[in-house]
Amino acid sequence: MTYLESSYFLDFESKIIQNLISEFKNENLTPNQKAIGIYTKVRDGYKYDPYHISLLENNYRSSVIAKKQTGNCVDKSILLISCLRALNIPARLHLGKVKNHIAVDRLIEKFGSNELTPHGMVDVYLNNTWLKMSPAFNASLCERFKVAPLEFNGKTSSYLQAYNNDGNLFMEYTQDYGFFEDVPLDFMKQNLKTHYPHIFDTKDNITEFKI
């Protein structure tokens, strides 16, 4: 497995993905520069929204996600992986469980917990090393919650904002589900139904949830 292949979900041959990466298809740019550029573009070009979750297979295609203005952590990770593979940079989806400690009132109200799962991030292969990066939180959102946006330098992993600017605990990873070659939709559906049965353990014909 090279983690460069396209798939039903990672459909980077699509016109919209090719347009998204067009500025980085430059032979003068190094893989690091390309990865940094497209990471920042996905992070800030799509506002983070954890309250709209779909169980419909088609909505996890990168070409569909790219048409939106917002996305949750999994959406944005899928989009970034597709873009990286389109730039011939190996990338794969990494999932886990996180606990938020700031602005949790709405999370608890809606989800019944300040834990979010599955939380998506990206493994990217640069300079013979797998690195983690998380494009979930756009810079404007980080500013509002007084936390530094995650910057990626192409040399070290950048996926955890443990504390905000005031030194208060912001986020922690509580469980690692590992990495996946493609989008594990069945696993994600079961994960949601197990952790939030009051929301997702419903009839199979209900696929869209605006929480």
Short mmCIF file of C-alpha atoms in Angstrom, two decimals:
data_model
loop_
_atom_site.label_atom_id
_atom_site.label_comp_id
_atom_site.label_asym_id
_atom_site.label_seq_id
_atom_site.Cartn_x
_atom_site.Cartn_y
_atom_site.Cartn_z
CA MET A 1 0.00 0.00 0.00
CA THR A 2 1.47 3.31 -1.10
CA TYR A 3 -1.35 5.50 0.28
CA LEU A 4 -1.39 7.32 -3.04
CA GLU A 5 -4.37 5.58 -4.64
CA SER A 6 -7.67 7.19 -5.49
CA SER A 7 -10.92 5.57 -4.37
CA TYR A 8 -14.65 6.15 -4.27
CA PHE A 9 -14.13 8.48 -1.30
CA LEU A 10 -10.72 9.87 -2.23
CA ASP A 11 -11.74 10.82 -5.75
CA PHE A 12 -8.96 13.28 -6.42
CA GLU A 13 -9.19 12.94 -10.20
CA SER A 14 -12.36 15.04 -9.96
CA LYS A 15 -12.25 18.54 -11.39
CA ILE A 16 -13.01 20.25 -8.10
CA ILE A 17 -10.08 18.60 -6.31
CA GLN A 18 -7.75 19.31 -9.22
CA ASN A 19 -8.81 22.96 -9.10
CA LEU A 20 -8.26 23.06 -5.35
CA ILE A 21 -4.66 21.89 -5.65
CA SER A 22 -3.81 23.70 -8.89
CA GLU A 23 -1.65 26.38 -7.26
CA PHE A 24 0.52 23.69 -5.68
CA LYS A 25 1.15 21.70 -8.88
CA ASN A 26 4.37 23.57 -9.33
CA GLU A 27 7.64 21.72 -9.93
CA ASN A 28 9.50 24.45 -8.07
CA LEU A 29 7.71 23.55 -4.83
CA THR A 30 9.07 20.81 -2.59
CA PRO A 31 6.74 18.14 -1.16
CA ASN A 32 7.03 19.91 2.20
CA GLN A 33 5.95 23.21 0.71
CA LYS A 34 3.04 21.57 -1.09
CA ALA A 35 1.89 19.81 2.07
CA ILE A 36 2.11 22.98 4.15
CA GLY A 37 0.25 24.98 1.53
CA ILE A 38 -2.65 22.61 1.02
CA TYR A 39 -2.91 21.93 4.77
CA THR A 40 -3.36 25.64 5.47
CA LYS A 41 -5.81 26.02 2.59
CA VAL A 42 -8.04 23.21 3.86
CA ARG A 43 -7.73 24.26 7.51
CA ASP A 44 -8.83 27.84 6.89
CA GLY A 45 -10.88 27.48 3.72
CA TYR A 46 -13.55 25.34 5.40
CA LYS A 47 -14.98 26.40 8.75
CA TYR A 48 -15.17 23.75 11.45
CA ASP A 49 -18.69 22.49 12.21
CA PRO A 50 -19.08 19.42 14.46
CA TYR A 51 -22.86 19.68 14.58
CA HIS A 52 -23.72 18.47 11.08
CA ILE A 53 -23.03 14.77 10.65
CA SER A 54 -24.03 12.59 7.73
CA LEU A 55 -24.20 8.81 7.51
CA LEU A 56 -24.70 8.89 3.76
CA GLU A 57 -21.84 7.32 1.82
CA ASN A 58 -21.83 9.94 -0.94
CA ASN A 59 -21.27 12.78 1.52
CA TYR A 60 -17.84 11.40 2.46
CA ARG A 61 -16.46 11.76 -1.06
CA SER A 62 -13.78 14.44 -1.19
CA SER A 63 -15.35 15.98 -4.29
CA VAL A 64 -18.63 16.45 -2.38
CA ILE A 65 -16.92 17.82 0.74
CA ALA A 66 -14.98 20.31 -1.39
CA LYS A 67 -18.22 21.95 -2.52
CA LYS A 68 -19.18 22.87 1.04
CA GLN A 69 -18.12 25.85 3.14
CA THR A 70 -17.92 23.94 6.41
CA GLY A 71 -16.91 20.50 7.61
CA ASN A 72 -16.22 18.48 10.71
CA CYS A 73 -12.83 17.00 11.55
CA VAL A 74 -13.40 13.84 9.51
CA ASP A 75 -14.72 15.76 6.49
CA LYS A 76 -11.73 18.10 6.44
CA SER A 77 -9.28 15.24 6.95
CA ILE A 78 -10.75 13.30 4.01
CA LEU A 79 -10.49 16.40 1.84
CA LEU A 80 -6.88 17.02 2.84
CA ILE A 81 -5.89 13.39 2.25
CA SER A 82 -7.40 13.48 -1.22
CA CYS A 83 -5.52 16.68 -2.03
CA LEU A 84 -2.23 15.30 -0.72
CA ARG A 85 -2.55 12.10 -2.74
CA ALA A 86 -3.39 14.21 -5.79
CA LEU A 87 -0.05 15.95 -5.23
CA ASN A 88 1.67 12.53 -5.04
CA ILE A 89 2.19 12.80 -1.28
CA PRO A 90 1.24 9.65 0.69
CA ALA A 91 -1.52 10.28 3.22
CA ARG A 92 -4.04 8.29 5.25
CA LEU A 93 -6.89 8.84 7.69
CA HIS A 94 -6.23 8.53 11.43
CA LEU A 95 -9.11 8.33 13.91
CA GLY A 96 -9.38 8.68 17.66
CA LYS A 97 -11.43 10.05 20.54
CA VAL A 98 -10.86 13.52 21.99
CA LYS A 99 -12.10 15.42 25.01
CA ASN A 100 -12.75 19.15 24.76
CA HIS A 101 -12.38 21.34 27.85
CA ILE A 102 -13.33 24.79 26.52
CA ALA A 103 -16.73 25.94 25.22
CA VAL A 104 -18.18 22.55 26.11
CA ASP A 105 -21.69 23.61 27.17
CA ARG A 106 -23.17 23.12 23.70
CA LEU A 107 -21.25 19.89 23.17
CA ILE A 108 -22.63 18.45 26.39
CA GLU A 109 -26.12 19.72 25.59
CA LYS A 110 -26.11 18.15 22.13
CA PHE A 111 -23.92 15.06 22.52
CA GLY A 112 -24.39 14.41 26.24
CA SER A 113 -20.61 14.52 26.67
CA ASN A 114 -17.58 16.69 26.01
CA GLU A 115 -15.96 13.73 24.24
CA LEU A 116 -16.02 13.68 20.44
CA THR A 117 -15.59 10.48 18.47
CA PRO A 118 -14.52 9.57 15.92
CA HIS A 119 -12.12 12.50 15.65
CA GLY A 120 -10.31 12.66 12.33
CA MET A 121 -6.78 13.73 11.55
CA VAL A 122 -4.25 13.04 8.80
CA ASP A 123 -1.07 10.98 8.63
CA VAL A 124 1.22 12.36 5.93
CA TYR A 125 4.48 10.80 4.71
CA LEU A 126 7.26 13.37 4.30
CA ASN A 127 11.04 12.95 4.42
CA ASN A 128 10.71 9.19 5.06
CA THR A 129 8.59 9.80 8.17
CA TRP A 130 4.89 9.59 8.99
CA LEU A 131 3.68 12.81 10.61
CA LYS A 132 0.28 13.68 12.06
CA MET A 133 -1.62 16.88 11.30
CA SER A 134 -5.11 18.10 12.07
CA PRO A 135 -6.82 20.59 9.75
CA ALA A 136 -10.04 20.70 11.79
CA PHE A 137 -9.94 24.08 13.52
CA ASN A 138 -9.78 27.09 11.20
CA ALA A 139 -7.68 30.05 12.36
CA SER A 140 -10.66 32.37 12.92
CA LEU A 141 -12.27 29.80 15.22
CA CYS A 142 -9.03 29.41 17.15
CA GLU A 143 -8.84 33.17 17.62
CA ARG A 144 -12.35 33.19 19.05
CA PHE A 145 -11.47 30.49 21.58
CA LYS A 146 -8.09 32.07 22.38
CA VAL A 147 -6.02 29.13 21.21
CA ALA A 148 -3.14 29.21 18.74
CA PRO A 149 -4.03 27.62 15.39
CA LEU A 150 -2.16 24.43 14.59
CA GLU A 151 0.67 25.23 12.20
CA PHE A 152 2.32 22.48 10.18
CA ASN A 153 6.00 22.85 9.23
CA GLY A 154 6.48 19.62 7.30
CA LYS A 155 9.02 18.34 9.84
CA THR A 156 7.11 17.57 13.03
CA SER A 157 3.61 16.38 13.88
CA SER A 158 1.01 19.03 14.62
CA TYR A 159 -2.28 17.63 15.83
CA LEU A 160 -2.87 18.51 19.48
CA GLN A 161 -3.80 21.85 21.00
CA ALA A 162 -3.46 20.85 24.64
CA TYR A 163 -3.79 24.33 26.15
CA ASN A 164 -5.24 27.68 25.16
CA ASN A 165 -3.39 30.99 25.29
CA ASP A 166 -4.29 31.40 28.98
CA GLY A 167 -2.77 28.05 29.89
CA ASN A 168 -6.10 26.31 30.44
CA LEU A 169 -6.57 22.75 29.26
CA PHE A 170 -8.16 22.84 25.80
CA MET A 171 -8.17 19.35 24.31
CA GLU A 172 -6.80 15.88 24.98
CA TYR A 173 -6.76 12.60 23.09
CA THR A 174 -8.30 9.80 25.13
CA GLN A 175 -8.25 6.91 22.63
CA ASP A 176 -6.44 6.07 19.40
CA TYR A 177 -8.28 3.98 16.81
CA GLY A 178 -5.30 3.88 14.46
CA PHE A 179 -4.97 4.63 10.77
CA PHE A 180 -7.00 3.53 7.77
CA GLU A 181 -6.18 3.06 4.10
CA ASP A 182 -9.56 4.48 3.07
CA VAL A 183 -12.64 5.94 4.75
CA PRO A 184 -13.98 3.25 7.18
CA LEU A 185 -17.60 4.35 7.02
CA ASP A 186 -19.04 1.22 8.66
CA PHE A 187 -16.64 1.62 11.59
CA MET A 188 -17.51 5.31 11.93
CA LYS A 189 -21.26 4.64 11.86
CA GLN A 190 -20.99 1.99 14.57
CA ASN A 191 -18.72 4.24 16.63
CA LEU A 192 -21.30 7.05 16.54
CA LYS A 193 -24.18 4.72 17.43
CA THR A 194 -22.22 3.21 20.32
CA HIS A 195 -21.17 6.53 21.86
CA TYR A 196 -24.26 8.61 21.08
CA PRO A 197 -27.19 6.16 20.85
CA HIS A 198 -29.70 8.90 21.72
CA ILE A 199 -28.77 10.61 18.43
CA PHE A 200 -27.59 8.02 15.94
CA ASP A 201 -29.16 4.69 16.93
CA THR A 202 -32.16 5.32 14.68
CA LYS A 203 -33.77 3.88 11.60
CA ASP A 204 -31.33 3.21 8.77
CA ASN A 205 -33.17 5.57 6.42
CA ILE A 206 -32.23 8.56 8.59
CA THR A 207 -28.83 9.68 7.33
CA GLU A 208 -28.58 13.42 8.06
CA PHE A 209 -28.18 14.86 11.55
CA LYS A 210 -28.10 18.58 12.34
CA ILE A 211 -27.43 18.51 16.05
#
